[in-house]
Short mmCIF file of C-alpha atoms in Angstrom, two decimals:
data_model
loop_
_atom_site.label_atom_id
_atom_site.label_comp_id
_atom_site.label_asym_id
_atom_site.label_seq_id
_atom_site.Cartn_x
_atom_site.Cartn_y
_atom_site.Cartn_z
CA UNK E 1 -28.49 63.23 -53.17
CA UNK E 2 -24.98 62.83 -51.90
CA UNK E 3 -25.98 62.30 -48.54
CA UNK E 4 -28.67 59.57 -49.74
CA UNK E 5 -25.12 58.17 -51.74
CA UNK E 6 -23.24 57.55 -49.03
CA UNK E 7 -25.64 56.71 -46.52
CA UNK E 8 -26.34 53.71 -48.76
CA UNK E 9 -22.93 52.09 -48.80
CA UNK E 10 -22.59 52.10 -45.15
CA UNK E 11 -25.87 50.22 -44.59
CA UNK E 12 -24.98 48.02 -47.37
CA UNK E 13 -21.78 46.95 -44.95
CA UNK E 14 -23.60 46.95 -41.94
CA UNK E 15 -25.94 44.28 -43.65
CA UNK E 16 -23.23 42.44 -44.74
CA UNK E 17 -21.55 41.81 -41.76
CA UNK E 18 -24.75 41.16 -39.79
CA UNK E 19 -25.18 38.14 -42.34
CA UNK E 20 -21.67 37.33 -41.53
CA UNK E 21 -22.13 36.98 -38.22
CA UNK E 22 -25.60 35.28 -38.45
CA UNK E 23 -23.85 32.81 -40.72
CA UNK E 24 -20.94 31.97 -38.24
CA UNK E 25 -23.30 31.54 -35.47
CA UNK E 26 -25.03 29.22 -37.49
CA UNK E 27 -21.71 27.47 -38.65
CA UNK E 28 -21.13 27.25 -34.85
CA UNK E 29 -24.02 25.36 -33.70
CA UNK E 30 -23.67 23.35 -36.27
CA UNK E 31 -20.44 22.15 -35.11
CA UNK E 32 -21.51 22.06 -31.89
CA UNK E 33 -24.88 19.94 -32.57
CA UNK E 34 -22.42 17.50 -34.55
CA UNK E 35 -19.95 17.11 -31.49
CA UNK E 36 -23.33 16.07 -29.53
CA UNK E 37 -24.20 13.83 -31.99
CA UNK E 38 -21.03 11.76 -32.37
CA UNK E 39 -20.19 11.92 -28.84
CA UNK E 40 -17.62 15.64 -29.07
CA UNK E 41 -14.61 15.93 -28.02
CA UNK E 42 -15.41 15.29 -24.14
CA UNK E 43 -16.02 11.61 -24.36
CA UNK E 44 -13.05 11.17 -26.38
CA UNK E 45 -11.19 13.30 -23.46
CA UNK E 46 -12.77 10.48 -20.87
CA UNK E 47 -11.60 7.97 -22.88
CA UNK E 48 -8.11 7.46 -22.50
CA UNK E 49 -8.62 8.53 -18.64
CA UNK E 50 -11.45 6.15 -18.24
CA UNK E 51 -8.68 3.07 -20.10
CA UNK E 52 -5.98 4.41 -17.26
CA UNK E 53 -7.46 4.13 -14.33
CA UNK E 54 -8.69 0.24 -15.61
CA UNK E 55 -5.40 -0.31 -16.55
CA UNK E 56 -4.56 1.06 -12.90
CA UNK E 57 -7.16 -1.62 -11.27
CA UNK E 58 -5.80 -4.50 -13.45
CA UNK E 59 -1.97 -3.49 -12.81
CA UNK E 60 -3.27 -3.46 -8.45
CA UNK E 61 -1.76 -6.21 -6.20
CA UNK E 62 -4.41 -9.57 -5.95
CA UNK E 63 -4.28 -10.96 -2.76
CA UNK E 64 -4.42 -14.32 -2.67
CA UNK E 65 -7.30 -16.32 -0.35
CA UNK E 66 -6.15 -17.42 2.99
CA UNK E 67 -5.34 -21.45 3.08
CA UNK E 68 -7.50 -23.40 4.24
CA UNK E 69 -6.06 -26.36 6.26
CA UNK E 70 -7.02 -29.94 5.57
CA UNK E 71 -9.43 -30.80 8.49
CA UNK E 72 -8.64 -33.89 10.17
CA UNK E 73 -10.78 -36.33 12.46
CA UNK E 74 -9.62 -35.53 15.97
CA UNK E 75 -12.00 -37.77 17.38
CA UNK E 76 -10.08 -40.54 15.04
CA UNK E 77 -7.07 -38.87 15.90
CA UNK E 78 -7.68 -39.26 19.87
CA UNK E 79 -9.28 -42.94 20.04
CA UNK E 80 -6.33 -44.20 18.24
CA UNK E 81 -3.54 -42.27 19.61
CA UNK E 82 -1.56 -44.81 21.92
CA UNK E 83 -0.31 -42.07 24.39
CA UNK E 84 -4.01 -40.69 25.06
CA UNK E 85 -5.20 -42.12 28.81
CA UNK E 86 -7.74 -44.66 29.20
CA UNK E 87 -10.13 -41.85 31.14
CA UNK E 88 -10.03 -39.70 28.57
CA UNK E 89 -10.67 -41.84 25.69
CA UNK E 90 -13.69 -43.42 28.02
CA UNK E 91 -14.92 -39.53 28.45
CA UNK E 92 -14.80 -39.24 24.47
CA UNK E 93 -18.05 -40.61 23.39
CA UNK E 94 -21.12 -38.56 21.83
CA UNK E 95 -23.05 -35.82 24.03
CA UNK E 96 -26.12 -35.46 21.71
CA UNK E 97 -26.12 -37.49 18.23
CA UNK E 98 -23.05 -37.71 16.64
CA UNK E 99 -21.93 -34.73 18.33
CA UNK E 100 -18.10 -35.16 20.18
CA UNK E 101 -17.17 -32.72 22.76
CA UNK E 102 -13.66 -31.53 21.13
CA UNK E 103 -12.98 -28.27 20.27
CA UNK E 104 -10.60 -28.40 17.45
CA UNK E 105 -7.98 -25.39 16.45
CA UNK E 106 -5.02 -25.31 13.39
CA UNK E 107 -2.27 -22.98 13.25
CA UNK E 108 1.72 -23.18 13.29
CA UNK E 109 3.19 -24.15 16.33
CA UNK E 110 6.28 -26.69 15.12
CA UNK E 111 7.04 -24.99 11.85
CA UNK E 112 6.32 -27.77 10.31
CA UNK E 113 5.09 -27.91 6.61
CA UNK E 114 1.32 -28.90 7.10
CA UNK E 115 -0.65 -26.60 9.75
CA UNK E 116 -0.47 -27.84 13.54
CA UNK E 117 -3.77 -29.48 15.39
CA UNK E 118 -4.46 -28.71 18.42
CA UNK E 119 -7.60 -31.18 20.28
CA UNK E 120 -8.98 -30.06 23.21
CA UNK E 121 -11.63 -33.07 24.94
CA UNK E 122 -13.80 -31.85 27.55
CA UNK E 123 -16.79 -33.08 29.55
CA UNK E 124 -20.38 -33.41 27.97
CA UNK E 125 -21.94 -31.93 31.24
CA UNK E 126 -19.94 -28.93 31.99
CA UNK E 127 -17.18 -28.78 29.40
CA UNK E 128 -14.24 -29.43 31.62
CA UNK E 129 -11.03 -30.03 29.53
CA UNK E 130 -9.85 -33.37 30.35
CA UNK E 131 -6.95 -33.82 27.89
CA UNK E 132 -5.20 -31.30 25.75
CA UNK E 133 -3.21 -32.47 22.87
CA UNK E 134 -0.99 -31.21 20.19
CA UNK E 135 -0.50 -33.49 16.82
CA UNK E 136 1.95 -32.58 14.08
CA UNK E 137 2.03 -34.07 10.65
CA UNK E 138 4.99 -36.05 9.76
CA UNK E 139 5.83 -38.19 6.79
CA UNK E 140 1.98 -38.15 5.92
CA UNK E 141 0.60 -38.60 9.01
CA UNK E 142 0.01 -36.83 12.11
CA UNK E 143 1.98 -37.67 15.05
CA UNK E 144 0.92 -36.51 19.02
CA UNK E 145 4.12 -33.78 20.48
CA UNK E 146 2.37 -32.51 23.41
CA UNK E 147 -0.78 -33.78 25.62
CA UNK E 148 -1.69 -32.46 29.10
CA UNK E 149 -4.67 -34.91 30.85
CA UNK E 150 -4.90 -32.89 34.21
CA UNK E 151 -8.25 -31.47 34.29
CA UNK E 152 -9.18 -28.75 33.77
CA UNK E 153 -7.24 -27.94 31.22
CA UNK E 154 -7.53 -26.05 28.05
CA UNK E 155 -4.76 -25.38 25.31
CA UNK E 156 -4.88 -23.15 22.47
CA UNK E 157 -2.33 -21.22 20.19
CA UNK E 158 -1.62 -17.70 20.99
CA UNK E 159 1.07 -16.04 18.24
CA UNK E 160 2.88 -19.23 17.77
CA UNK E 161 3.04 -19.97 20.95
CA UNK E 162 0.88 -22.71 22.58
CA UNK E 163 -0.51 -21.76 25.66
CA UNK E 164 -2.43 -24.14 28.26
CA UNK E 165 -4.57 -23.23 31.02
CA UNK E 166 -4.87 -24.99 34.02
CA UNK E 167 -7.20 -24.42 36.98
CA UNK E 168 -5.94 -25.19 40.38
CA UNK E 169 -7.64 -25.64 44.00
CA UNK E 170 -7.71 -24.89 47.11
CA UNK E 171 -8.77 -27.34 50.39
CA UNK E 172 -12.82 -27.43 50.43
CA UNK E 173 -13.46 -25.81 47.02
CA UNK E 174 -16.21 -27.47 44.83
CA UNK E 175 -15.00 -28.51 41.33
CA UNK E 176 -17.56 -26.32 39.87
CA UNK E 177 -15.31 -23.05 42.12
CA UNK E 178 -11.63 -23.28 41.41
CA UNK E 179 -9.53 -20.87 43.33
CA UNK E 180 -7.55 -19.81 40.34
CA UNK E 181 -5.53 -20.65 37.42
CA UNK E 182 -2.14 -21.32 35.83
CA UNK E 183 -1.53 -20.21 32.05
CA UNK E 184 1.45 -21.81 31.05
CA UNK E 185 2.84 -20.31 27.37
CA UNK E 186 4.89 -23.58 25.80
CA UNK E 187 7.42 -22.96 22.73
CA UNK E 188 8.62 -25.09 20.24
CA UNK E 189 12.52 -25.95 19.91
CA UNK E 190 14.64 -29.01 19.35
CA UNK E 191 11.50 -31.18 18.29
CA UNK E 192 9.66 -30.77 21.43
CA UNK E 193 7.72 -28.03 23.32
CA UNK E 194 9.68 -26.19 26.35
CA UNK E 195 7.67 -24.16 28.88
CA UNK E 196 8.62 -20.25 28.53
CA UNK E 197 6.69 -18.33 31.54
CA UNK E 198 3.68 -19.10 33.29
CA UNK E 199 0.95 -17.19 35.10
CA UNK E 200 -1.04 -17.42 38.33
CA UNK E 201 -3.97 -15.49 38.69
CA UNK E 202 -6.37 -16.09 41.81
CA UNK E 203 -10.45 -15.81 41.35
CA UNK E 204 -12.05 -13.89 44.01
CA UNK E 205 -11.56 -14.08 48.10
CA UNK E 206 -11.22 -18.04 48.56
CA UNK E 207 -9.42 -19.22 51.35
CA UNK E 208 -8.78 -22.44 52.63
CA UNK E 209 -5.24 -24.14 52.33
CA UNK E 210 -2.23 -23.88 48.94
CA UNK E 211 -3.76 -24.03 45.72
CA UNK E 212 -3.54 -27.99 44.36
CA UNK E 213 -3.84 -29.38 41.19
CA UNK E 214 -6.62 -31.28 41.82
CA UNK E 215 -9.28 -30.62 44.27
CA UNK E 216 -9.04 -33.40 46.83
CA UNK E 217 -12.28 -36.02 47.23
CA UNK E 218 -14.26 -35.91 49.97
#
């Protein structure tokens, strides 16, 4: 009987504490189904990271747009400049519809508060620059500091700088084969452009006489 005695308390606690530990399992997933439910710890964790690295984006640098310059009409611009050559402003006329042959460019070449223009009129045919010119705005209107009208010529800016290319000739060679070109790089100081450097490069083998501006008529 005393072994029956005291084999009965100790299965008593064994029982016990396996209901003990059933219950806190139970008591766990409990917990742990009501985290789930309401969202648990976690997503409060991501929270306040989640609100940082927004706050991070908003606090980031905006860059602004580029600015746009105000176009201008450099056909309006040539026609009623007084300095632009009779030749030229014949050669400025429509090619197909209301379609001028200028190629139009805007940058800062003067330092002047309203972008630079730089007009460029070439032939309908071939495209041959005929007259380069630079126009700066000044007390509201825009004002011609630079023109070249020895064709062909081209101008653009380059860096600040404006830069105008000029094809020369030798003796014999068609207008449609120049023998080379100058490239002329033109700064701005003391209100007017001053020529920097310039280039010569030669095109190929052609011979025939010192390069010219101009190729001479036949």
């Amino acid at each position: 009987m005393r072994g029956l005695t005291d084999a009965g308390p100790t299965a008593a606690r064994g029982t016990f504490q396996a209901v003990i530990t059933a219950m806190s399992v139970l008591a766990a997933l409990g917990l742990f189904a009501a985290a789930c439910a309401t969202g648990g710890t976690g997503a409060r964790d991501e929270g306040p990271a989640h609100a940082d690295a927004v706050a991070g984006a908003a606090a980031s640098p905006v860059v602004p747009p580029s600015v746009t310059p105000d176009r201008v009409d450099a056909v309006k611009l040539v026609k009623e400049d007084p300095k632009v050559s009779a030749e030229v402003k014949r050669e400025l006329k429509p090619c197909v519809g209301d379609e001028y042959p200028v190629d139009v460019s805007y940058g800062d070449l003067t330092g002047g508060s309203a972008s630079d223009v730089v007009v460029n009129v070439l032939t309908c045919g071939d495209a041959v620059g005929v007259g380069s010119y630079v126009y700066r705005e000044q007390s509201g209107r825009y004002t011609d500091v630079f023109r070249a009208e020895e064709p062909p010529v081209y101008a653009e800016i380059d860096r600040g700088d404006l830069v105008v290319t000029k094809q020369v000739y030798k003796k014999s060679d068609p207008v449609t084969s120049p023998s080379g070109e100058n490239v002329i790089t033109y700064r701005w100081a003391s209100d007017r452009f001053t020529e920097e450097y310039r280039t010569h490069s030669e095109y190929g083998n052609a011979v025939g006489g010192e390069p010219t501006a101009e190729p001479e008529s036949n």
